[in-house]
Coordinates of C-alpha atoms and ligand atoms in Angstrom, one line a residue:
M1 CA -44.5 -21.2 21.9
I2 CA -41.3 -19.8 20.7
T3 CA -40.5 -16.1 20.8
I4 CA -38.0 -14.6 18.4
Q5 CA -36.8 -11.1 19.2
G6 CA -35.7 -8.8 16.3
Q7 CA -36.1 -5.1 15.6
G8 CA -39.4 -3.7 14.6
V9 CA -39.2 -1.5 11.6
C10 CA -42.9 -1.0 10.8
G11 CA -45.4 -1.1 13.6
G12 CA -48.6 -3.2 13.4
I13 CA -49.7 -6.6 14.5
A14 CA -50.3 -9.5 12.1
F15 CA -51.6 -13.0 12.7
G16 CA -51.0 -15.7 10.1
K17 CA -48.8 -18.5 8.8
L18 CA -45.1 -18.2 8.2
Y19 CA -44.1 -18.5 4.6
R20 CA -40.4 -19.2 4.2
M21 CA -38.7 -17.6 1.2
T22 CA -35.2 -18.9 1.1
K23 CA -33.1 -18.1 -1.9
G24 CA -31.4 -21.4 -2.3
E25 CA -34.7 -23.2 -2.6
S26 CA -36.6 -20.7 -4.6
K27 CA -33.8 -19.9 -7.0
V28 CA -34.2 -22.7 -9.5
K29 CA -37.8 -23.0 -10.4
R30 CA -38.3 -24.9 -13.6
A31 CA -40.6 -22.9 -15.9
H32 CA -41.4 -22.9 -19.5
I33 CA -41.0 -19.7 -21.4
S34 CA -42.5 -18.4 -24.6
D35 CA -39.9 -15.9 -25.7
A36 CA -36.6 -17.7 -26.0
D37 CA -34.8 -14.6 -27.4
A38 CA -35.8 -12.5 -24.4
E39 CA -34.8 -15.3 -22.0
I40 CA -31.4 -15.7 -23.7
K41 CA -30.9 -11.9 -23.3
R42 CA -31.8 -12.2 -19.6
F43 CA -29.2 -14.9 -19.2
E44 CA -26.6 -12.9 -21.1
A45 CA -27.2 -9.9 -18.8
A46 CA -26.9 -12.2 -15.7
R47 CA -23.7 -13.8 -17.1
A48 CA -22.2 -10.3 -17.7
R49 CA -23.0 -9.2 -14.2
A50 CA -21.6 -12.4 -12.7
Y51 CA -18.5 -11.9 -14.9
D52 CA -18.0 -8.3 -13.5
E53 CA -18.5 -9.6 -10.0
L54 CA -15.7 -12.0 -10.5
G55 CA -13.5 -9.2 -11.8
G56 CA -14.2 -7.3 -8.7
L57 CA -13.4 -10.3 -6.5
Y58 CA -10.2 -10.9 -8.4
E59 CA -9.0 -7.3 -7.7
K60 CA -10.0 -7.5 -4.1
A61 CA -8.3 -10.9 -3.6
L62 CA -5.2 -9.7 -5.4
G63 CA -4.7 -7.0 -2.7
E64 CA -5.7 -9.3 0.2
V65 CA -4.4 -12.8 -0.6
G66 CA -2.0 -12.4 -3.5
E67 CA -2.0 -13.3 -7.2
E68 CA -1.8 -17.1 -6.8
N69 CA -5.0 -17.3 -4.7
A70 CA -6.8 -14.6 -6.7
M71 CA -6.3 -16.6 -9.9
I72 CA -9.3 -18.7 -9.2
F73 CA -11.6 -15.8 -10.0
Q74 CA -9.9 -15.3 -13.4
I75 CA -10.4 -19.0 -14.0
H76 CA -14.0 -18.6 -13.1
Q77 CA -14.3 -15.7 -15.6
M78 CA -12.7 -17.9 -18.3
M79 CA -15.2 -20.7 -17.6
L80 CA -18.1 -18.1 -17.9
D81 CA -16.7 -17.4 -21.3
D82 CA -16.5 -21.0 -22.4
A83 CA -18.2 -21.5 -25.7
D84 CA -19.5 -25.1 -24.9
Y85 CA -20.9 -24.0 -21.6
L86 CA -22.6 -21.0 -23.2
E87 CA -23.9 -23.0 -26.1
S88 CA -25.4 -25.6 -23.8
I89 CA -27.4 -23.0 -21.9
R90 CA -28.6 -21.1 -25.0
S91 CA -29.7 -24.3 -26.7
I92 CA -31.6 -25.5 -23.6
I93 CA -33.5 -22.2 -23.5
A94 CA -34.1 -22.1 -27.3
D95 CA -34.8 -25.8 -27.9
Q96 CA -36.6 -26.8 -24.8
K97 CA -38.1 -23.4 -24.1
L98 CA -36.9 -23.6 -20.4
N99 CA -36.2 -20.6 -18.2
A100 CA -32.6 -19.5 -17.8
E101 CA -32.2 -20.7 -14.2
T102 CA -33.1 -24.2 -15.2
A103 CA -30.9 -24.1 -18.3
V104 CA -27.9 -23.0 -16.2
A105 CA -28.6 -25.6 -13.5
M106 CA -28.9 -28.4 -16.1
T107 CA -25.7 -27.3 -17.8
A108 CA -24.0 -27.2 -14.4
D109 CA -25.0 -30.7 -13.6
N110 CA -24.0 -32.1 -17.0
F111 CA -20.6 -30.3 -17.0
A112 CA -19.9 -31.2 -13.4
E113 CA -20.6 -34.8 -14.0
M114 CA -18.4 -34.8 -17.1
F115 CA -15.5 -33.2 -15.2
A116 CA -15.9 -35.5 -12.2
S117 CA -15.6 -38.6 -14.4
M118 CA -12.3 -37.5 -15.9
D119 CA -9.0 -39.2 -14.8
D120 CA -7.1 -36.0 -14.5
S121 CA -7.4 -34.7 -10.9
Y122 CA -7.1 -31.1 -12.1
M123 CA -10.1 -31.6 -14.4
Q124 CA -12.0 -33.4 -11.6
A125 CA -11.6 -30.3 -9.4
R126 CA -13.3 -28.2 -12.1
A127 CA -16.6 -29.9 -11.3
A128 CA -16.9 -27.7 -8.2
D129 CA -15.9 -24.6 -10.2
V130 CA -18.6 -25.1 -12.8
R131 CA -21.1 -25.5 -10.0
D132 CA -19.8 -22.4 -8.4
I133 CA -20.0 -20.2 -11.5
S134 CA -23.4 -21.5 -12.3
E135 CA -24.6 -20.8 -8.8
R136 CA -23.4 -17.2 -9.2
V137 CA -25.3 -16.7 -12.4
I138 CA -28.4 -18.3 -10.9
T139 CA -28.1 -16.0 -7.9
V140 CA -28.0 -13.0 -10.2
L141 CA -31.0 -14.3 -12.2
A142 CA -32.8 -14.8 -8.9
G143 CA -32.1 -11.2 -8.0
G144 CA -35.7 -10.5 -9.2
V145 CA -38.1 -13.0 -7.8
D146 CA -41.2 -13.5 -9.9
G147 CA -43.4 -12.2 -7.1
G148 CA -45.2 -15.5 -6.9
I149 CA -46.3 -16.5 -3.4
N150 CA -47.5 -20.0 -3.5
S151 CA -50.3 -19.7 -1.0
S152 CA -54.0 -19.2 -1.4
E153 CA -54.1 -17.1 1.8
P154 CA -52.1 -14.0 2.8
V155 CA -49.0 -15.0 4.7
I156 CA -46.1 -13.7 6.9
I157 CA -43.1 -13.6 4.7
A158 CA -40.0 -15.0 6.4
A159 CA -36.7 -14.5 4.5
E160 CA -33.1 -14.3 5.2
D161 CA -33.1 -10.9 3.6
L162 CA -35.0 -9.2 0.8
A163 CA -33.6 -7.0 -1.9
P164 CA -35.8 -4.0 -2.9
S165 CA -36.1 -5.5 -6.3
E166 CA -37.5 -8.7 -4.7
T167 CA -39.8 -6.8 -2.4
V168 CA -41.4 -4.7 -5.1
Q169 CA -42.2 -7.8 -7.1
L170 CA -44.1 -9.6 -4.3
E171 CA -47.8 -9.8 -4.5
K172 CA -48.8 -7.2 -1.9
S173 CA -52.3 -8.6 -1.3
K174 CA -50.7 -11.8 -0.1
I175 CA -48.4 -10.3 2.5
L176 CA -49.5 -9.9 6.2
A177 CA -46.0 -9.0 7.5
F178 CA -42.3 -9.2 6.6
V179 CA -39.8 -10.9 8.9
T180 CA -36.1 -11.1 7.9
E181 CA -33.0 -12.5 9.6
K182 CA -30.9 -9.7 8.3
G183 CA -31.7 -6.2 7.0
S184 CA -31.4 -2.7 8.4
A185 CA -34.0 -0.2 9.5
S186 CA -33.2 2.4 6.8
S187 CA -32.8 -0.1 4.0
H188 CA -35.3 0.3 1.1
T189 CA -37.0 -3.0 2.1
S190 CA -37.8 -1.6 5.5
I191 CA -38.9 1.7 3.8
L192 CA -41.1 -0.3 1.4
A193 CA -42.7 -2.1 4.3
R194 CA -43.5 1.2 5.9
T195 CA -44.9 2.6 2.6
M196 CA -47.1 -0.4 2.4
N197 CA -47.9 -0.2 6.1
I198 CA -47.1 -3.8 6.6
P199 CA -45.8 -4.9 10.0
A200 CA -42.1 -5.7 9.7
V201 CA -39.3 -7.1 11.8
I202 CA -35.7 -7.4 10.9
G203 CA -32.8 -9.2 12.7
A204 CA -35.1 -12.1 13.6
A205 CA -32.4 -14.8 14.0
G206 CA -33.6 -18.3 13.0
I207 CA -36.9 -17.3 11.5
T208 CA -36.2 -19.1 8.2
D209 CA -35.6 -22.4 10.0
K210 CA -37.4 -25.2 8.1
K211 CA -39.2 -26.3 11.2
Y212 CA -41.2 -23.1 11.2
E213 CA -42.6 -23.6 7.7
N214 CA -46.3 -22.9 7.8
A215 CA -46.3 -22.4 11.6
E216 CA -49.0 -20.1 13.0
A217 CA -47.4 -16.9 14.2
I218 CA -48.0 -13.4 15.4
V219 CA -45.8 -10.5 14.4
D220 CA -45.6 -7.5 16.7
G221 CA -43.9 -4.9 14.5
F222 CA -43.8 -2.4 17.5
G223 CA -42.0 -4.7 19.9
G224 CA -40.0 -6.5 17.1
K225 CA -41.3 -9.9 18.3
I226 CA -42.4 -13.0 16.5
Y227 CA -44.4 -15.5 18.5
I228 CA -44.4 -18.9 16.8
E229 CA -47.3 -21.2 17.8
P230 CA -48.4 -18.6 20.3
N231 CA -50.0 -19.6 23.6
E232 CA -53.5 -18.5 24.6
E233 CA -52.2 -15.7 26.8
I234 CA -50.2 -14.0 23.9
V235 CA -53.1 -14.5 21.4
K236 CA -55.4 -12.7 23.9
E237 CA -52.9 -9.9 24.6
M238 CA -52.1 -9.3 20.9
T239 CA -55.8 -9.5 19.9
E240 CA -56.5 -6.8 22.5
R241 CA -53.6 -4.7 21.3
K242 CA -54.8 -5.0 17.7
A243 CA -58.3 -3.9 18.7
E244 CA -56.8 -0.9 20.5
L245 CA -54.8 0.0 17.4
D246 CA -57.8 -0.2 15.2
K247 CA -59.6 2.1 17.6
E248 CA -56.7 4.6 17.6
N249 CA -56.6 4.5 13.8
E250 CA -60.3 5.2 13.7
L251 CA -59.9 8.2 15.9
L252 CA -57.0 9.4 13.7
S253 CA -59.1 9.0 10.6
S254 CA -61.4 11.7 11.8
L255 CA -58.5 14.1 11.2
K256 CA -58.4 13.3 7.6
G257 CA -60.0 16.4 6.2
V258 CA -58.5 18.7 8.8
K259 CA -55.7 21.1 7.7
A260 CA -52.4 20.5 9.5
R261 CA -52.0 23.7 11.3
T262 CA -50.6 24.3 14.8
K263 CA -52.6 26.0 17.6
D264 CA -50.8 29.3 16.8
G265 CA -51.6 29.0 13.1
Q266 CA -48.4 27.6 11.5
S267 CA -49.1 25.3 8.5
M268 CA -47.3 22.1 7.7
L269 CA -47.9 20.4 4.4
L270 CA -48.3 16.7 4.9
Y271 CA -47.5 14.7 1.8
A272 CA -47.1 10.9 1.1
N273 CA -44.1 8.9 0.0
I274 CA -45.0 6.4 -2.6
G275 CA -43.1 3.8 -4.6
H276 CA -46.0 2.5 -6.7
I277 CA -49.1 3.9 -8.4
D278 CA -51.1 1.6 -6.0
D279 CA -49.8 3.5 -3.0
I280 CA -51.9 6.5 -4.0
A281 CA -55.1 4.9 -2.7
P282 CA -53.6 4.6 0.9
A283 CA -52.2 8.1 0.5
F284 CA -55.7 9.4 -0.2
K285 CA -57.2 7.3 2.5
N286 CA -54.9 9.0 5.0
G287 CA -55.6 12.5 3.8
A288 CA -52.3 13.2 1.9
E289 CA -52.3 16.7 0.6
G290 CA -49.9 15.7 -2.1
V291 CA -47.2 13.2 -3.0
G292 CA -43.8 14.5 -1.7
L293 CA -41.7 11.6 -3.1
F294 CA -42.6 9.1 -5.8
R295 CA -39.6 6.8 -6.0
S296 CA -39.7 6.3 -9.7
E297 CA -36.9 3.7 -9.7
F298 CA -39.4 1.1 -8.6
I299 CA -40.9 1.2 -12.1
Y300 CA -37.5 0.2 -13.3
L301 CA -37.0 -2.4 -10.5
E302 CA -40.3 -4.1 -11.4
S303 CA -39.5 -4.2 -15.1
K304 CA -37.5 -6.9 -16.9
T305 CA -36.1 -4.3 -19.2
Y306 CA -35.9 -0.5 -19.6
P307 CA -39.4 0.9 -19.3
T308 CA -40.2 2.8 -22.5
E309 CA -41.2 6.5 -22.6
D310 CA -44.8 5.6 -23.1
E311 CA -44.9 3.0 -20.3
Q312 CA -43.5 5.6 -17.9
F313 CA -45.7 8.3 -19.2
S314 CA -48.8 6.3 -18.5
V315 CA -47.7 5.7 -14.9
Y316 CA -46.9 9.3 -14.2
K317 CA -50.1 10.5 -15.9
A318 CA -52.1 8.1 -13.8
A319 CA -50.4 9.4 -10.6
L320 CA -51.2 13.0 -11.5
E321 CA -54.7 12.3 -12.5
K322 CA -55.4 10.3 -9.4
M323 CA -54.1 13.1 -7.2
A324 CA -56.5 15.5 -9.0
G325 CA -54.5 18.7 -9.1
K326 CA -52.6 18.1 -5.9
R327 CA -48.9 18.4 -6.1
V328 CA -47.0 15.2 -7.1
I329 CA -43.3 15.2 -6.8
I330 CA -41.7 12.5 -8.9
R331 CA -38.1 11.7 -8.2
T332 CA -36.0 10.7 -11.2
L333 CA -34.3 7.4 -11.3
D334 CA -32.4 6.6 -8.1
I335 CA -30.9 3.2 -8.6
G336 CA -27.5 1.9 -7.5
A337 CA -26.4 1.0 -3.9
D338 CA -29.0 -1.5 -2.7
K339 CA -31.4 -0.9 -5.6
R340 CA -29.9 -3.0 -8.3
V341 CA -31.4 -3.6 -11.7
D342 CA -29.8 -6.4 -13.7
Y343 CA -30.5 -5.0 -17.2
F344 CA -28.7 -1.8 -16.4
D345 CA -25.5 -3.9 -16.6
M346 CA -23.7 -1.7 -14.2
P347 CA -20.1 -2.8 -13.4
A348 CA -19.6 -4.0 -9.9
E349 CA -18.3 -1.3 -7.6
E350 CA -16.2 -1.6 -4.4
N351 CA -18.3 1.1 -2.8
P352 CA -21.7 1.3 -4.5
A353 CA -23.3 3.8 -2.1
M354 CA -20.6 6.2 -3.2
G355 CA -20.4 5.1 -6.7
V356 CA -22.3 5.8 -9.9
R357 CA -25.8 5.9 -8.6
A358 CA -28.9 8.0 -9.0
I359 CA -28.3 11.3 -10.9
R360 CA -24.8 10.1 -11.7
I361 CA -26.2 7.3 -13.8
C362 CA -28.6 9.8 -15.5
L363 CA -25.8 12.2 -16.3
T364 CA -23.6 9.4 -17.6
R365 CA -26.4 8.0 -19.8
P366 CA -28.3 11.1 -20.9
E367 CA -30.5 9.1 -23.4
L368 CA -31.9 7.2 -20.5
F369 CA -32.4 10.4 -18.5
K370 CA -34.1 12.1 -21.5
T371 CA -36.5 9.2 -21.9
Q372 CA -37.7 9.7 -18.3
L373 CA -37.8 13.5 -18.6
R374 CA -39.9 13.3 -21.8
A375 CA -42.3 11.0 -20.0
L376 CA -42.5 13.3 -17.0
Y377 CA -43.0 16.5 -19.0
R378 CA -45.6 14.9 -21.2
A379 CA -47.4 13.8 -18.0
S380 CA -47.1 17.3 -16.5
A381 CA -50.0 18.4 -18.7
F382 CA -52.3 16.3 -16.5
G383 CA -51.8 17.7 -13.1
R384 CA -49.4 19.6 -10.8
L385 CA -46.0 18.0 -11.3
G386 CA -42.7 18.6 -9.5
I387 CA -39.6 16.9 -10.8
M388 CA -37.0 16.1 -8.2
F389 CA -33.4 15.0 -8.7
P390 CA -31.5 12.8 -6.3
M391 CA -28.0 12.7 -4.9
I392 CA -27.0 16.2 -5.9
V393 CA -23.5 17.4 -4.8
S394 CA -22.8 20.4 -6.9
V395 CA -24.2 23.5 -8.7
E396 CA -22.7 22.2 -11.9
E397 CA -24.8 19.1 -11.8
V398 CA -27.9 21.2 -11.4
T399 CA -26.9 23.4 -14.3
E400 CA -26.4 20.4 -16.5
I401 CA -29.8 18.9 -15.4
K402 CA -31.5 22.2 -16.2
R403 CA -29.9 22.3 -19.6
I404 CA -31.1 18.8 -20.4
C405 CA -34.6 19.7 -19.1
A406 CA -34.7 22.7 -21.4
E407 CA -33.6 20.5 -24.3
V408 CA -36.5 18.1 -23.6
R409 CA -39.0 21.0 -23.3
A410 CA -37.8 22.4 -26.6
E411 CA -38.1 19.1 -28.3
L412 CA -41.7 18.6 -27.0
K413 CA -42.6 22.2 -28.1
D414 CA -41.3 21.4 -31.6
E415 CA -43.3 18.3 -31.7
G416 CA -46.4 20.2 -30.6
V417 CA -46.7 18.0 -27.5
P418 CA -48.4 19.8 -24.6
F419 CA -46.7 20.1 -21.2
D420 CA -46.7 22.3 -18.2
E421 CA -44.1 25.1 -18.6
K422 CA -44.4 25.7 -14.9
A423 CA -43.7 22.2 -13.7
E424 CA -41.4 22.8 -10.6
L425 CA -37.9 21.5 -10.5
G426 CA -36.4 20.6 -7.2
I427 CA -33.5 18.7 -5.7
M428 CA -33.0 16.3 -2.9
I429 CA -30.6 17.5 -0.2
E430 CA -29.2 14.2 0.9
T431 CA -25.4 14.7 0.8
P432 CA -23.5 16.9 3.2
A433 CA -22.1 18.7 0.2
A434 CA -25.5 19.8 -1.0
A435 CA -26.5 20.9 2.5
L436 CA -23.4 22.9 2.9
I437 CA -23.9 24.7 -0.4
S438 CA -27.7 25.0 -0.1
D439 CA -27.4 28.8 -0.2
K440 CA -26.0 28.5 -3.8
L441 CA -28.3 25.6 -4.8
A442 CA -31.4 27.5 -3.6
R443 CA -30.9 30.1 -6.4
E444 CA -31.1 27.3 -9.0
V445 CA -34.3 25.4 -8.1
D446 CA -37.9 25.7 -7.0
F447 CA -37.7 23.6 -3.9
F448 CA -35.6 21.3 -1.7
S449 CA -36.5 18.0 -0.2
I450 CA -34.2 16.7 2.5
G451 CA -33.4 13.0 2.2
T452 CA -32.4 12.2 5.7
N453 CA -31.8 8.5 5.1
D454 CA -28.8 9.3 2.9
L455 CA -28.0 12.5 4.5
T456 CA -27.5 10.6 7.8
Q457 CA -25.5 7.9 6.1
Y458 CA -23.1 10.3 4.4
T459 CA -22.8 12.6 7.4
T460 CA -22.1 10.0 10.0
A461 CA -20.2 7.6 7.6
V462 CA -22.5 4.7 8.7
D463 CA -23.7 2.5 5.9
R464 CA -27.5 2.5 6.1
Q465 CA -27.5 -1.1 4.9
N466 CA -25.2 -2.4 7.7
P467 CA -27.1 -3.4 10.9
T468 CA -23.9 -4.0 12.8
A469 CA -22.7 -0.4 12.2
A470 CA -26.2 1.0 13.1
R471 CA -25.3 1.4 16.8
F472 CA -22.7 4.0 15.9
C473 CA -25.4 6.2 14.3
N474 CA -27.8 8.1 16.4
E475 CA -30.9 8.5 14.3
R476 CA -31.3 12.1 15.5
H477 CA -27.7 13.0 15.2
T478 CA -27.1 16.7 16.1
A479 CA -25.0 17.1 12.9
V480 CA -27.9 16.0 10.7
L481 CA -30.4 18.2 12.6
R482 CA -28.1 21.2 12.3
L483 CA -27.7 20.6 8.5
I484 CA -31.5 20.4 8.2
K485 CA -31.8 23.8 9.9
M486 CA -29.1 25.3 7.7
V487 CA -30.9 24.0 4.6
V488 CA -34.3 25.4 5.7
D489 CA -32.8 28.8 6.5
N490 CA -31.0 29.0 3.2
S491 CA -34.0 28.0 1.2
H492 CA -36.2 30.6 2.9
K493 CA -33.6 33.3 2.3
C494 CA -34.0 32.6 -1.4
G495 CA -37.8 32.4 -1.2
I496 CA -38.1 28.6 -1.9
W497 CA -39.6 25.9 0.2
T498 CA -38.1 22.9 2.0
G499 CA -39.6 19.6 2.8
I500 CA -38.2 16.4 4.4
C501 CA -38.9 13.1 2.6
G502 CA -36.5 10.9 4.5
E503 CA -37.7 8.6 7.3
L504 CA -36.8 11.2 10.0
G505 CA -39.8 13.3 8.8
A506 CA -42.1 10.6 10.3
D507 CA -40.4 10.7 13.7
E508 CA -43.0 12.2 15.9
S509 CA -40.4 13.1 18.5
L510 CA -39.0 15.6 16.0
T511 CA -42.2 17.2 14.7
E512 CA -41.9 20.1 17.2
L513 CA -38.3 20.7 16.2
F514 CA -39.3 20.7 12.5
L515 CA -42.1 23.1 13.2
A516 CA -39.7 25.3 15.2
M517 CA -37.2 25.3 12.3
G518 CA -39.9 26.3 9.8
V519 CA -39.8 23.1 7.7
D520 CA -42.6 23.6 5.1
E521 CA -43.5 20.0 4.3
L522 CA -43.1 16.5 5.6
S523 CA -43.5 13.6 3.2
V524 CA -44.0 10.3 5.0
S525 CA -45.4 6.9 4.4
P526 CA -49.1 7.1 4.1
G527 CA -49.7 5.4 7.4
R528 CA -47.7 8.0 9.2
I529 CA -49.6 11.1 8.0
L530 CA -52.4 11.2 10.5
P531 CA -50.2 10.6 13.7
I532 CA -48.0 13.4 12.5
K533 CA -51.0 15.6 11.8
K534 CA -52.3 15.0 15.3
K535 CA -48.9 16.1 16.6
V536 CA -49.0 19.3 14.5
L537 CA -52.5 20.1 15.7
D538 CA -51.5 19.7 19.3
T539 CA -48.5 22.0 19.1
D540 CA -48.2 25.7 19.9
V541 CA -44.9 26.6 18.2
S542 CA -44.5 29.8 20.3
E543 CA -44.6 27.7 23.4
I544 CA -42.2 24.9 22.4
R545 CA -39.8 26.8 20.1
D546 CA -36.9 27.4 22.5
A547 CA -37.1 23.9 24.1
A548 CA -37.3 22.2 20.7
L549 CA -34.3 24.1 19.3
E550 CA -32.3 22.8 22.3
L551 CA -31.9 19.6 20.3
L552 CA -29.5 21.5 18.0
K553 CA -27.1 22.2 20.9
Ligands
LIG601 C1 -33.4 9.6 1.5 O1 -32.2 9.3 1.2 O2 -33.7 10.1 2.6 C2 -34.5 9.4 0.6 C3 -35.7 9.8 0.8 O3 -34.2 8.6 -0.6 P1 -34.0 7.0 -0.5 O4 -34.4 6.5 0.8 O5 -34.8 6.5 -1.6 O6 -32.5 6.9 -0.8
LIG602 MG1 -31.7 8.8 -0.8

């Protein structure tokens, strides 16, 4: 038996076979395509992205290693513009109806061979370059895996790392657990694992080693351990632990229909975070009283091109209908940082977490924003909708958003399309700027939802994607807790409500504090609702208030 120790990011125990998903191997899968034009477009988008990446590398290298050494990236950009190279790829896609990855790989082989056979040593050296640029394009193309898991049974996914765009495209019914060599606890891949309630471990060094392919394994998402070819003793221990968990879950499920109210009568709304329409079933199963955060960007991440107004409308309408009159808060597009979508063709940024992401994209590209808003307002006629805007830093942004929303409502009215005039408008408080001006922002909106994942990242200046920096960030940093209190107080002064939809909301060790602060709603992954409800039911706020508020000191 081999034991690999990582960091558990979603509790649970899974037994199954390890399924290695390594990028290098899965990147070039030869496939026939039917729509050559669409495939050529996909290639063009990947080429443009690779081109921009090279531009960014050139600038970076210029500052760090000087012009002479940086030149290589400009040469690579020129090669990516080479007419013969591009023609070869396009014609393989069009004539042989092959996918872009294969067309790029074939072209790379042909060109590399041609360069290598030349007499001129300068030209020979270009063989490596053409492979390099092609590899870059293929990596961009592979940014969205096709979701195929080539196994008849559900498996434990072992990968070096998984981008959110890859994770959302995996076939969920085939996944028993996620195990990655890299990753960080507050990355969107970890969040997705928690939303799907799939045991997950990150930082599992060596897990993608070829020798573990198909090996029997047990993943302990609580202890962050992976047992490969487990011995009898561990199998017995883990089987017992799993049975205990099942029993605990059964007990918790008896709380499903019970209102989340403390012993002294204080209510807490317990909502679910979802990323997909399919997550509504587990939300219901766990007694969610509403959806507090529907990360709508996953609709974009799963799509190969911009989802149309009608496509979005049907998803939002289905979510509202399924929740049958319960509140559903849908957050507008929040891509950027770790959530990359190729077809958005966003220029590479030095510092994407602080770049043009989320609402900044929407306000830069109002047509895109209006398409989503039209879909949302149209869906509002089918339930109780709240629209929420991410990454707010100023009152001016909110004013502009409200102006665009009013424009959309006026258009729909003119067209005679029904919508709910009272659909609530709220904002995420996930930047220190928003928290610090929450008194002003509270006058502009119907509700706040605190995004503690980003609020923590921006308050502590620790990149949520960087596992090495994680040790410098206390998850329950006093600064973040104080900001939360400030936001709750400011919202209440203005008569609006505040929820928490970041991962901190699911931290049971903070439930008492959130109750003592008067937080109105906690939106957590479906699997966390019942444990939090138990905590609320067991609490008497008048008894714990003073002690809980000590955490702010
Ligand atoms: C957050 O930042 O806390 C949040 C809920 O949004 P996301 O994790 O999607 O950035
Ligand atoms: Mg966020």
